[in-house]
Coordinates of C-alpha atoms and ligand atoms in Angstrom, one line a residue:
X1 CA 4.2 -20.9 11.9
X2 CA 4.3 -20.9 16.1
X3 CA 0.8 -22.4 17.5
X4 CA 0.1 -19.8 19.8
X5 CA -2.9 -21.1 21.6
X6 CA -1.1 -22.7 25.0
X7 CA 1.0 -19.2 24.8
X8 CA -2.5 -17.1 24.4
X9 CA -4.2 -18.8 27.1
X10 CA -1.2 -17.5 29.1
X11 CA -1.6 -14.4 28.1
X12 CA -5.3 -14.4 29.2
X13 CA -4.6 -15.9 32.8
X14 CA -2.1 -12.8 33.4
X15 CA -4.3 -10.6 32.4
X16 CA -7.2 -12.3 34.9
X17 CA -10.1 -11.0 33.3
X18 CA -9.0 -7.7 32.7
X19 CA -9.4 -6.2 28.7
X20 CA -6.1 -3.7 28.6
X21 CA -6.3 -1.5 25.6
X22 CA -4.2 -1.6 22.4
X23 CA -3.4 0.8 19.6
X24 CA -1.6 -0.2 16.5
X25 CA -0.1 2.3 13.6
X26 CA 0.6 0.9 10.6
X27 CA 2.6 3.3 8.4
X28 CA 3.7 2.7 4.8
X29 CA 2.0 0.8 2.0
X30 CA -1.2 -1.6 2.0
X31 CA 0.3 -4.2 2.8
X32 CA 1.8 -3.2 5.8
X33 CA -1.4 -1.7 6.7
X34 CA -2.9 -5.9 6.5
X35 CA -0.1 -6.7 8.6
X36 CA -1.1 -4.8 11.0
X37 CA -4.8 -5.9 10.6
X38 CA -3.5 -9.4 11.5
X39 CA -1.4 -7.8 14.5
X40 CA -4.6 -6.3 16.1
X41 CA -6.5 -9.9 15.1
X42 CA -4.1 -11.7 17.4
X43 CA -3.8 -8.9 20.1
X44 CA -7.8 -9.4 19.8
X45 CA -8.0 -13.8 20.9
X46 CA -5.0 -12.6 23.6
X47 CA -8.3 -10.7 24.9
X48 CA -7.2 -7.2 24.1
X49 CA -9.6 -3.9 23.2
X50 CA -8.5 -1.4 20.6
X51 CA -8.2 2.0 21.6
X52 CA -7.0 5.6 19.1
X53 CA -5.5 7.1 22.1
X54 CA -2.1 7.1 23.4
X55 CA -2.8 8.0 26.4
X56 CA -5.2 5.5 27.3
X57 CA -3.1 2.7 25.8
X58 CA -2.0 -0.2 27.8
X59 CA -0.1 -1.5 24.7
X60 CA 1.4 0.3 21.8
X61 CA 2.7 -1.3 18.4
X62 CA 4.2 0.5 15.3
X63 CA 4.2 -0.8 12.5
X64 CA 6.8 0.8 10.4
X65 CA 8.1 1.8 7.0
X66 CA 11.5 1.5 5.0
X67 CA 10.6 3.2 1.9
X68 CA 12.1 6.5 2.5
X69 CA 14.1 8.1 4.8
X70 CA 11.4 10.6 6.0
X71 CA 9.5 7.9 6.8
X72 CA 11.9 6.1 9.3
X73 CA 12.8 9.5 10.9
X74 CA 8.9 10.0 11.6
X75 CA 8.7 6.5 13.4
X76 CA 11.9 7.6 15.2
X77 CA 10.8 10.7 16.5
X78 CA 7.3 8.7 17.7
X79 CA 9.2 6.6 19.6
X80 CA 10.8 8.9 20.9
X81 CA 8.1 10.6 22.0
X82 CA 7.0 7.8 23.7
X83 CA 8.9 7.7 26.7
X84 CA 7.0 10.4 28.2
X85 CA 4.0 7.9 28.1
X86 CA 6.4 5.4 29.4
X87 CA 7.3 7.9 32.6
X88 CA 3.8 7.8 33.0
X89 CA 2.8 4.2 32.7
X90 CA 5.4 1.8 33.6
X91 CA 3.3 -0.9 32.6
X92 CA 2.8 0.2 29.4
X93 CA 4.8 -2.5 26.6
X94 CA 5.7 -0.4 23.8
X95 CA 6.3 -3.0 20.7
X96 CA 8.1 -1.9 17.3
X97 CA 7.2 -4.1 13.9
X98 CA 7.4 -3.7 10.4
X99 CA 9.9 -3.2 7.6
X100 CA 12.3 -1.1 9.8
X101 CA 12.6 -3.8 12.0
X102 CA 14.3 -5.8 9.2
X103 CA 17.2 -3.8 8.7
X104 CA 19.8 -4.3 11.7
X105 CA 20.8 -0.9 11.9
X106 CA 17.7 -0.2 12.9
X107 CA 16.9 -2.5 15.1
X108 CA 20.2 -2.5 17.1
X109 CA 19.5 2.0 17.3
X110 CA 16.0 0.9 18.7
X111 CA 17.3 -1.4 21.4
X112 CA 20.5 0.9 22.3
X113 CA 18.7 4.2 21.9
X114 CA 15.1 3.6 23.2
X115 CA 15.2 1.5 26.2
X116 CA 11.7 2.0 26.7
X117 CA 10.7 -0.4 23.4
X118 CA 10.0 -3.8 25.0
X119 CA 10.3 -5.7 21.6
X120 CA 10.9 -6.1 18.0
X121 CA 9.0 -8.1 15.5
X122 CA 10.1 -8.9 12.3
X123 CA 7.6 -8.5 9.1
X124 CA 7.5 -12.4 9.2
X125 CA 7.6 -13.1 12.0
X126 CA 4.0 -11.5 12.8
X127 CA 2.9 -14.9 14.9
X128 CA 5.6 -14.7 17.1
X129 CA 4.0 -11.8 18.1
X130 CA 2.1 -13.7 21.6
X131 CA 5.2 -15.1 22.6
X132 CA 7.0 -11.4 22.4
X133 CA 4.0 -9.8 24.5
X134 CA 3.9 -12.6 26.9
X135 CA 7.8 -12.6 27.5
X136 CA 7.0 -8.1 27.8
X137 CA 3.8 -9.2 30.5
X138 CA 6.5 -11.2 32.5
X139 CA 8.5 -8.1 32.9
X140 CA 11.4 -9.5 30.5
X141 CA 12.9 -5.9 29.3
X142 CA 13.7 -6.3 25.5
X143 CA 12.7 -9.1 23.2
X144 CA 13.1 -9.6 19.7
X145 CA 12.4 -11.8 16.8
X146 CA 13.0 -10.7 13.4
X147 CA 13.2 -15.1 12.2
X148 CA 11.4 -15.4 8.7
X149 CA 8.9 -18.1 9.7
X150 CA 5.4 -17.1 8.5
X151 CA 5.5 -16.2 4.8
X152 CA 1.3 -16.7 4.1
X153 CA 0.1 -16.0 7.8
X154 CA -3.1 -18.3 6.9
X155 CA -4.0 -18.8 10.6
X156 CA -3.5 -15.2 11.9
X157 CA -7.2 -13.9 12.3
X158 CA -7.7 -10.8 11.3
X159 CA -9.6 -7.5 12.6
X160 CA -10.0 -5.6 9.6
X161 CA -10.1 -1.5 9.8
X162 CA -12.9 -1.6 7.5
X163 CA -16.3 -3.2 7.2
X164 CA -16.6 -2.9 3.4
X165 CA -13.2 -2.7 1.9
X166 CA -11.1 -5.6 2.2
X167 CA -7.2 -5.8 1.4
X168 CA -6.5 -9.3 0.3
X169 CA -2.4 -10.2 -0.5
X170 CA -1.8 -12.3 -2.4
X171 CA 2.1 -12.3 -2.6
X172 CA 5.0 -11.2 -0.3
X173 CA 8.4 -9.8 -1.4
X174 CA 9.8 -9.0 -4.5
X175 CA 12.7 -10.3 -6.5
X176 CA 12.8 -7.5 -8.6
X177 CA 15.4 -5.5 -6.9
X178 CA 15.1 -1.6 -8.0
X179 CA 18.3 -0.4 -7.7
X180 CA 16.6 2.2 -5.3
X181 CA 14.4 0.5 -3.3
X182 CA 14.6 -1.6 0.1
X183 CA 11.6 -3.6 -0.4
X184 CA 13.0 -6.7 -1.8
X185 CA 15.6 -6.7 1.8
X186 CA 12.8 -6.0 4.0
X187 CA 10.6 -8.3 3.1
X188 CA 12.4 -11.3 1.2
X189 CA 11.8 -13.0 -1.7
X190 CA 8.5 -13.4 -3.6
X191 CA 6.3 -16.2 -2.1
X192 CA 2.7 -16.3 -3.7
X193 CA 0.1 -17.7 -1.6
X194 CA -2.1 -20.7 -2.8
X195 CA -5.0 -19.8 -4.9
X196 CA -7.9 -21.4 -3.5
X197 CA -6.8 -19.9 -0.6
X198 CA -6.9 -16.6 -2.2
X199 CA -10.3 -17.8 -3.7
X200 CA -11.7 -19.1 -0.3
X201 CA -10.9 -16.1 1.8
X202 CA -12.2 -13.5 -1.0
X203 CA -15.5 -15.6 -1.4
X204 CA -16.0 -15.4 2.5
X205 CA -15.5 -11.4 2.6
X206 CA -17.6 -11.3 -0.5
X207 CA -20.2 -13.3 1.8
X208 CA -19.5 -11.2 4.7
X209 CA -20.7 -8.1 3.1
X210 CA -17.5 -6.5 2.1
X211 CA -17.8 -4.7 -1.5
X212 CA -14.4 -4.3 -2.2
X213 CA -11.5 -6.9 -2.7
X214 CA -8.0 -4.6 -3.1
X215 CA -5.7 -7.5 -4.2
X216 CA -2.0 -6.4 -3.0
X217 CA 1.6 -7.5 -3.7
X218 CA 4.6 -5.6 -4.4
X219 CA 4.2 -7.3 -8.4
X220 CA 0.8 -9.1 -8.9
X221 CA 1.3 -9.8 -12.3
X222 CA 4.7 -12.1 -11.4
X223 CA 1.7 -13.9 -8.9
X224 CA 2.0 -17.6 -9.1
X225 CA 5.5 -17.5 -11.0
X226 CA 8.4 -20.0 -9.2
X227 CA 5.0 -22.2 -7.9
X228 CA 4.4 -24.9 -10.8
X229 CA 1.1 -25.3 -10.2
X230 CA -0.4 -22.2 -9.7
X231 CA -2.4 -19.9 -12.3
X232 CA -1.1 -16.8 -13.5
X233 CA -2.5 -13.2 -12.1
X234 CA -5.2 -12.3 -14.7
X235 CA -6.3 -15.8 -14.7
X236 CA -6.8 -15.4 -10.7
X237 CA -8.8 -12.3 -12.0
X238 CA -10.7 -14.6 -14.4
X239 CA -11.6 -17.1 -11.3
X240 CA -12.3 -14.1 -8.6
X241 CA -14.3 -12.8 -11.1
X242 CA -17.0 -15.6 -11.2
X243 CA -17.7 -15.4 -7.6
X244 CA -20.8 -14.1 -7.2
X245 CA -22.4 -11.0 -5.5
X246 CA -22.0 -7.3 -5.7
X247 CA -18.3 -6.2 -5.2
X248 CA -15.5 -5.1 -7.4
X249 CA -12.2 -6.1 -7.8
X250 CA -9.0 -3.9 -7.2
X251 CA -5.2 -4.7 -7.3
X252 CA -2.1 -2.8 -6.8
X253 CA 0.6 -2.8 -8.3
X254 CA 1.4 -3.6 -11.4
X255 CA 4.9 -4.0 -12.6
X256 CA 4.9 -2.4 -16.4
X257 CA 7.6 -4.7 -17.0
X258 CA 4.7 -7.8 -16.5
X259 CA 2.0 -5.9 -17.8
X260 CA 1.0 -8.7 -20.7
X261 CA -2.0 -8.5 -22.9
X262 CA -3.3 -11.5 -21.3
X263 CA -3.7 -8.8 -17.9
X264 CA -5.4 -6.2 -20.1
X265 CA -7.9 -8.7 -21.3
X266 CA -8.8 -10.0 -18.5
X267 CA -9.3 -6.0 -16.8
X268 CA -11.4 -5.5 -19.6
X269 CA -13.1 -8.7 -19.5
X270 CA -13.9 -9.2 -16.3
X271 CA -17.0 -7.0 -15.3
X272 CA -16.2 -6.9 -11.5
X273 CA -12.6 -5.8 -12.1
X274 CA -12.4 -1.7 -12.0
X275 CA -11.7 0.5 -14.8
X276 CA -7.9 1.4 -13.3
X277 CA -4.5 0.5 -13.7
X278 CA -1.7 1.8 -11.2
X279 CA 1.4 1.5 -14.0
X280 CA 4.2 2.9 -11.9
X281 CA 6.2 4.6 -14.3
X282 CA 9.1 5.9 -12.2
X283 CA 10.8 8.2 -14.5
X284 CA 10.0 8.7 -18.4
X285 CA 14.1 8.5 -19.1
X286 CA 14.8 5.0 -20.8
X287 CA 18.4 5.9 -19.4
X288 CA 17.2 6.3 -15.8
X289 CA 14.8 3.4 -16.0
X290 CA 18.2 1.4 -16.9
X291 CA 20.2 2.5 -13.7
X292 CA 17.0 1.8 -11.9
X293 CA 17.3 -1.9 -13.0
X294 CA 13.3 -1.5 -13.6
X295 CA 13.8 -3.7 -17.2
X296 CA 11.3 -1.7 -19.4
X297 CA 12.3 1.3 -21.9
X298 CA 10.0 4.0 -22.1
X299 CA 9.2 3.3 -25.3
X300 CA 8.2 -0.4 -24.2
X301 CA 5.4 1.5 -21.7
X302 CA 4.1 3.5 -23.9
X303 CA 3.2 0.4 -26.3
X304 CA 1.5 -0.9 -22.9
X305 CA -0.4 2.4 -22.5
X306 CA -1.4 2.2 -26.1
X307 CA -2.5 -1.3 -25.9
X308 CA -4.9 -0.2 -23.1
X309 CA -5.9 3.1 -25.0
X310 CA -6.7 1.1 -27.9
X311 CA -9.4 -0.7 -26.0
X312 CA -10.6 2.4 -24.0
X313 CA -8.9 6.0 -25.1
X314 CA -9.8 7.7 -21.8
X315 CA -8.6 4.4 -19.5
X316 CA -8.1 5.6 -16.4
X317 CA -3.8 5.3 -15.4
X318 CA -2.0 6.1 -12.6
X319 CA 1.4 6.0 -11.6
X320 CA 4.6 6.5 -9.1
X321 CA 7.5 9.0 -9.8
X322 CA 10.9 9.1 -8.5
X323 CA 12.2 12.8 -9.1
X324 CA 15.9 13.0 -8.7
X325 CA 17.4 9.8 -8.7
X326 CA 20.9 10.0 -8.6
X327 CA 22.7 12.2 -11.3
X328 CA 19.4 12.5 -13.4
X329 CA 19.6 15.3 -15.8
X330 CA 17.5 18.3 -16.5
X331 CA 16.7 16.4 -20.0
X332 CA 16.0 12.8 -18.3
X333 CA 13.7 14.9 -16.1
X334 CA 11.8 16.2 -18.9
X335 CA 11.2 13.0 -20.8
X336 CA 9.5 12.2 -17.4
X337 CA 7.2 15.3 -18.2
X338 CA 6.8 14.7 -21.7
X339 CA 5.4 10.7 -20.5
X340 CA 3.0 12.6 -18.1
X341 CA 1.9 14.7 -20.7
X342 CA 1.0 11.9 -23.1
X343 CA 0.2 9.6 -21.3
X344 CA -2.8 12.0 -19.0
X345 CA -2.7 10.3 -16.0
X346 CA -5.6 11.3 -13.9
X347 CA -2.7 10.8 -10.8
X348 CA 0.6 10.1 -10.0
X349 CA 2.4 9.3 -6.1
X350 CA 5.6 11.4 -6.5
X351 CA 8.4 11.2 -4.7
X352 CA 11.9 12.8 -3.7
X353 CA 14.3 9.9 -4.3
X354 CA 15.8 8.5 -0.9
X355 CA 19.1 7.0 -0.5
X356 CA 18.5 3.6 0.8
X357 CA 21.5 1.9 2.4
X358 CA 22.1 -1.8 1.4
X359 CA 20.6 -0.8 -2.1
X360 CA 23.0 -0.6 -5.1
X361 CA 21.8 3.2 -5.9
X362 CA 22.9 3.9 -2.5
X363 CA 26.6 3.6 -3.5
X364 CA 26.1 6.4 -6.4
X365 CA 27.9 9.3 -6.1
X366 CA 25.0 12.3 -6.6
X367 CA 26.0 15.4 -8.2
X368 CA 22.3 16.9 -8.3
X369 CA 21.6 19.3 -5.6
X370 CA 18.5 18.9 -3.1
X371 CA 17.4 22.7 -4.7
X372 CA 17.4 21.3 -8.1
X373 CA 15.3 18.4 -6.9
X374 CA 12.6 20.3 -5.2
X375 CA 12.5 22.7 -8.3
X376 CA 11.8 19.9 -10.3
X377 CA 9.1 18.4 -8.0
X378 CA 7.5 21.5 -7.9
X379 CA 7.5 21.2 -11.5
X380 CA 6.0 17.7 -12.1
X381 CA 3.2 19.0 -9.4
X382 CA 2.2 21.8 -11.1
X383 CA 2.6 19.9 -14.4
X384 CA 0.2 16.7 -13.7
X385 CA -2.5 19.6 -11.8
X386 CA -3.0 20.7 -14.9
X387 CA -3.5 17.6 -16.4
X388 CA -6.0 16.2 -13.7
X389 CA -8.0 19.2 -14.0
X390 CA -8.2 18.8 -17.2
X391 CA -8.9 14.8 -17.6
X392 CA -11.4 15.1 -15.2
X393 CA -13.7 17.1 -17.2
X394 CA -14.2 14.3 -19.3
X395 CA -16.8 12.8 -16.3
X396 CA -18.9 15.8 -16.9
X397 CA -22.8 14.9 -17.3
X398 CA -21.8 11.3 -17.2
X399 CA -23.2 8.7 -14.3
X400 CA -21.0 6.8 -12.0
X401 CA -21.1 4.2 -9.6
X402 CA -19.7 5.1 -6.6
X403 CA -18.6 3.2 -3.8
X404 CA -19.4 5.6 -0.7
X405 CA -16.2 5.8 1.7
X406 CA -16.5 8.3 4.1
X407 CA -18.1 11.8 5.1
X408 CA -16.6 14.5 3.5
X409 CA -13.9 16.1 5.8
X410 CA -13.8 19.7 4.0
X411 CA -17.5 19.8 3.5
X412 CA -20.5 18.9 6.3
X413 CA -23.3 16.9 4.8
X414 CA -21.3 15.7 1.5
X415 CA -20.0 12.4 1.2
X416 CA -16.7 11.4 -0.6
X417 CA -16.3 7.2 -2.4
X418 CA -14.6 6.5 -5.1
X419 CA -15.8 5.7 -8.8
X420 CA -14.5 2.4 -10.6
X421 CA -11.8 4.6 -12.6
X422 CA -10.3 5.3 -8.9
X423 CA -11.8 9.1 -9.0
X424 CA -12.5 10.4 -5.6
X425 CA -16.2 11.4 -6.4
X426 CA -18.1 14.5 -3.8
X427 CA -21.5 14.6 -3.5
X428 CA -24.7 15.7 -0.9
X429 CA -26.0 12.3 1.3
X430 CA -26.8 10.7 4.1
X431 CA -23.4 9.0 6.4
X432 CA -25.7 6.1 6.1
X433 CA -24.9 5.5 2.4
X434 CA -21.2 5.1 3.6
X435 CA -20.1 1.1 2.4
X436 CA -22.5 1.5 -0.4
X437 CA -22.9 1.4 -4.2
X438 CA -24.2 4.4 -5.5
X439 CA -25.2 6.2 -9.0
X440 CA -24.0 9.8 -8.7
X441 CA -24.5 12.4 -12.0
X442 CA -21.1 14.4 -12.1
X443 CA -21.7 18.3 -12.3
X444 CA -18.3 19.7 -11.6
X445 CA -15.1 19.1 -11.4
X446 CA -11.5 19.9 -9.7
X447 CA -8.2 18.7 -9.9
X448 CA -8.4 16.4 -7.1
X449 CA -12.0 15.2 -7.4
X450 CA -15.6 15.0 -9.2
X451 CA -18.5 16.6 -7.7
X452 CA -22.0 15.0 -8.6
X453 CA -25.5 14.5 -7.3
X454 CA -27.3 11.2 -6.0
X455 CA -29.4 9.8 -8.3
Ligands
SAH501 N1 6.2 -2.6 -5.7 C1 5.7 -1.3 -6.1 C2 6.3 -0.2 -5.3 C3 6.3 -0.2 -3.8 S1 7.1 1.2 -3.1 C4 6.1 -1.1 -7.5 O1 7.1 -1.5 -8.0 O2 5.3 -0.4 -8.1 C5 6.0 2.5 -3.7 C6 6.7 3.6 -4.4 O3 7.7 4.2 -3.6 C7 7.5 3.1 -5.6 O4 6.8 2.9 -6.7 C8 8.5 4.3 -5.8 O5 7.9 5.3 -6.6 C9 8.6 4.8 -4.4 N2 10.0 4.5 -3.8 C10 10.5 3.3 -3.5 N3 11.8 3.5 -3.1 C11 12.0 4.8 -3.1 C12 13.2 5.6 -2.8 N4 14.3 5.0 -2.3 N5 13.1 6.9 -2.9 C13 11.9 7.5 -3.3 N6 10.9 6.8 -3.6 C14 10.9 5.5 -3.5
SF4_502 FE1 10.7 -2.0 -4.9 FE2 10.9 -2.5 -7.5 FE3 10.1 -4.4 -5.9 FE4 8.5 -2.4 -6.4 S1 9.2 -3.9 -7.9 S2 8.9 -3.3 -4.4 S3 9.9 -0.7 -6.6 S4 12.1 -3.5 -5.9
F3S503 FE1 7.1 0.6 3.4 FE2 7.5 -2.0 3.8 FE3 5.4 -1.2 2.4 S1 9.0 -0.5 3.3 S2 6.1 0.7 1.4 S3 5.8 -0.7 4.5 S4 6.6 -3.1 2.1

């Protein structure tokens, strides 16, 4: 970990007085969306402001995505778009970070093909992140730093996007190594942070006001595993649990492969823990799940499923689907759809598989077409609408409590939060109920969403 305090004070005498304007995207998963949290939190004791507009911006980070290749050619168009604002505003230090910025081929395309980015900062390497801007202040033209020093970023501060939801990791990495997927490259091995650390920082939120804890890592229920002395995941549940005031508990995700009874007692144990599991499936085809390396059968899921079905037989589930990993055929795709339809998940995140490089599926040769992918897609789609449209009708006349997010963007005067089953919930109220428990009565429902009334 760098102590950045003599480089900070640096920073602040070159920028004598003045409060130059930042603006940080974070793309891609949670986590990376905390990263960038702690990004803005050091920008902010350097003395910077925070500003939505490009324009205006005296500083611009991205904080990018691997995951798929429509996510890296987004970022790349972005920054390619940037130069224009460069043209404009010589001063301005355009920074890239993120899981892109792990893989060398992009990094070396950045600094050859975008001379305008001033630097690269590798996802652990977040506190190196003064030293980068003060070497950009100085007029240095392209720094980088892509070391893996700061695995738990305990001393980054933090400005967090919201004042009532709270993203807390709790792990980095993964060591599971999906045959398609570039996490485990991008962001190293698992490392689990310290539990009273974990237990410190949530009871501080918790003390702050914030009403909801969304516990991340790429496999929370492997937490703790490889550190002899820590406690497992549902016991961290257990301990989180006892804190006291009025907030709930989330976590993503869940590895099916880890999913032990000792994690479904403690969900249903625990009365601060929400009524949701996100069990990411991937595909229903034991074969598929085998070239995936993702070490559950389907039938092994399904016991998990039933395990929590036992306890609860409308438990709310959700789940991830790859359609169209390489060579998956038209009767590996339908055991995908017959899982959905047993299993009634009230959503699912699918996507198009994307080859990877430096992954093992990447070396597969495909024989299915990109039309016979996009069929199928279109399939699953219209498959789990049904479903959700459906399952949702089971809310109808009950109460729920309803953490209020936002104003509804379809419909003036209605509010959207979310219920502890992870249903987006639409009702009439005032924006001052936003960061709020609430009881709403459901009256309708959609395929997306609940609609109810205040009570
Ligand atoms: N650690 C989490 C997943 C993080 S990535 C887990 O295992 O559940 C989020 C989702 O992106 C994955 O669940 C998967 O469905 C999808 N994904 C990952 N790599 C992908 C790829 N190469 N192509 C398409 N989707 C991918
Ligand atoms: Fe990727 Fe698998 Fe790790 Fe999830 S568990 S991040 S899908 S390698
Ligand atoms: Fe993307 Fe990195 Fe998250 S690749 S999904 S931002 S861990």
């Amino acid at each position: 970990m760098n102590d950045n305090t003599a480089i900070i004070n640096e920073i602040r005498s070159l920028l004598s007085g003045r409060t130059p304007k930042a603006l940080v995207r974070s793309f891609g998963c949670q986590l990376n969306v905390s990263d960038g949290e702690k990004i803005k939190g050091l920008l902010g004791t350097a003395g910077y402001s925070f500003t939505e507009d490009e324009r205006e911006a005296d500083l611009i980070i991205l904080n990018t995505c691997a995951v798929r290749e429509s996510a890296e050619d987004r970022v790349f168009g972005i920054i390619g778009s940037m130069k224009k604002l460069k043209e404009i505003n010589p001063s301005l230090i355009i920074g890239v970070s993120g899981c892109m910025t792990a893989q060398d081929h992009n990094a070396q395309r950045i600094k050859k093909s975008y001379p305008h980015v001033s630097f690269v900062m590798g996802t652990s390497a977040i506190s190196s992140l003064p030293s980068l801007l003060l070497e950009s202040l100085k007029g240095v033209k392209f720094s980088a730093d892509t070391s893996e020093y700061d695995d738990f970023s305990q001393s980054v501060p933090q400005i967090r996007d919201s004042g009532f939801k709270a993203s807390v990791p709790i792990m980095f990495g993964c060591n599971n190594f999906c045959t398609y997927c570039i996490v485990p490259y991008v962001r190293g091995r698992e490392r689990s942070r310290r539990s009273d650390d974990i237990i410190r920082e949530v009871r501080e939120l918790v003390d702050g006001g914030y009403k909801e804890i969304m516990l991340l890592g790429q496999n929370v229920n492997s937490y703790g595993s490889g550190s002899e002395n820590e406690i497992s995941f549902p016991q961290l549940l257990r301990k989180l649990n006892e804190i006291e005031g009025d907030f709930i508990i989330r976590f993503m995700s869940s590895h099916p492969k880890d999913a032990s009874q000792e994690l479904i007692d403690a969900v249903f144990d625990c009365d601060k823990v929400e009524r949701h599991l996100h069990l990411p499936l991937q595909s229903g085809s034991s074969s598929v799940l085998s070239r995936m390396n993702r070490i559950y059968t389907a039938e092994k899921y399904l016991e998990t499923v039933e395990r929590i079905r036992s306890r609860c037989p409308d438990f709310s589930l959700t789940t991830d689907i790859i359609v169209g990993f390489p060579n998956e055929t038209e009767e590996e795709f339908n055991a995908t759809l017959d899982i959905i339809r047993r299993v009634k998940y009230d959503n699912i995140y699918s996507f198009i598989y994307s080859k990877r490089s430096g992954t093992k599926a990447a070396v597969i040769d495909d024989f299915v077409s990109e039309e016979v992918k996009g069929r199928r897609m279109r399939e699953l789609l219209e498959v789990q609408r049904g479903i959700s449209s459906e399952n949702y009708k089971r809310f109808l006349g009950r109460k729920m409590r309803v953490l209020v997010d936002e104003e509804s963007k379809k419909r003036p005067g209605y509010l959207t939060g979310k219920s502890s089953e992870f249903i987006i919930v639409e009702f009439e109220g005032d924006a001052s109920l936003i960061g709020q428990f609430v009881e709403v009565e459901i009256t309708g429902s959609m395929n997306w969403a609940v609609k109810g009334k205040l009570i």
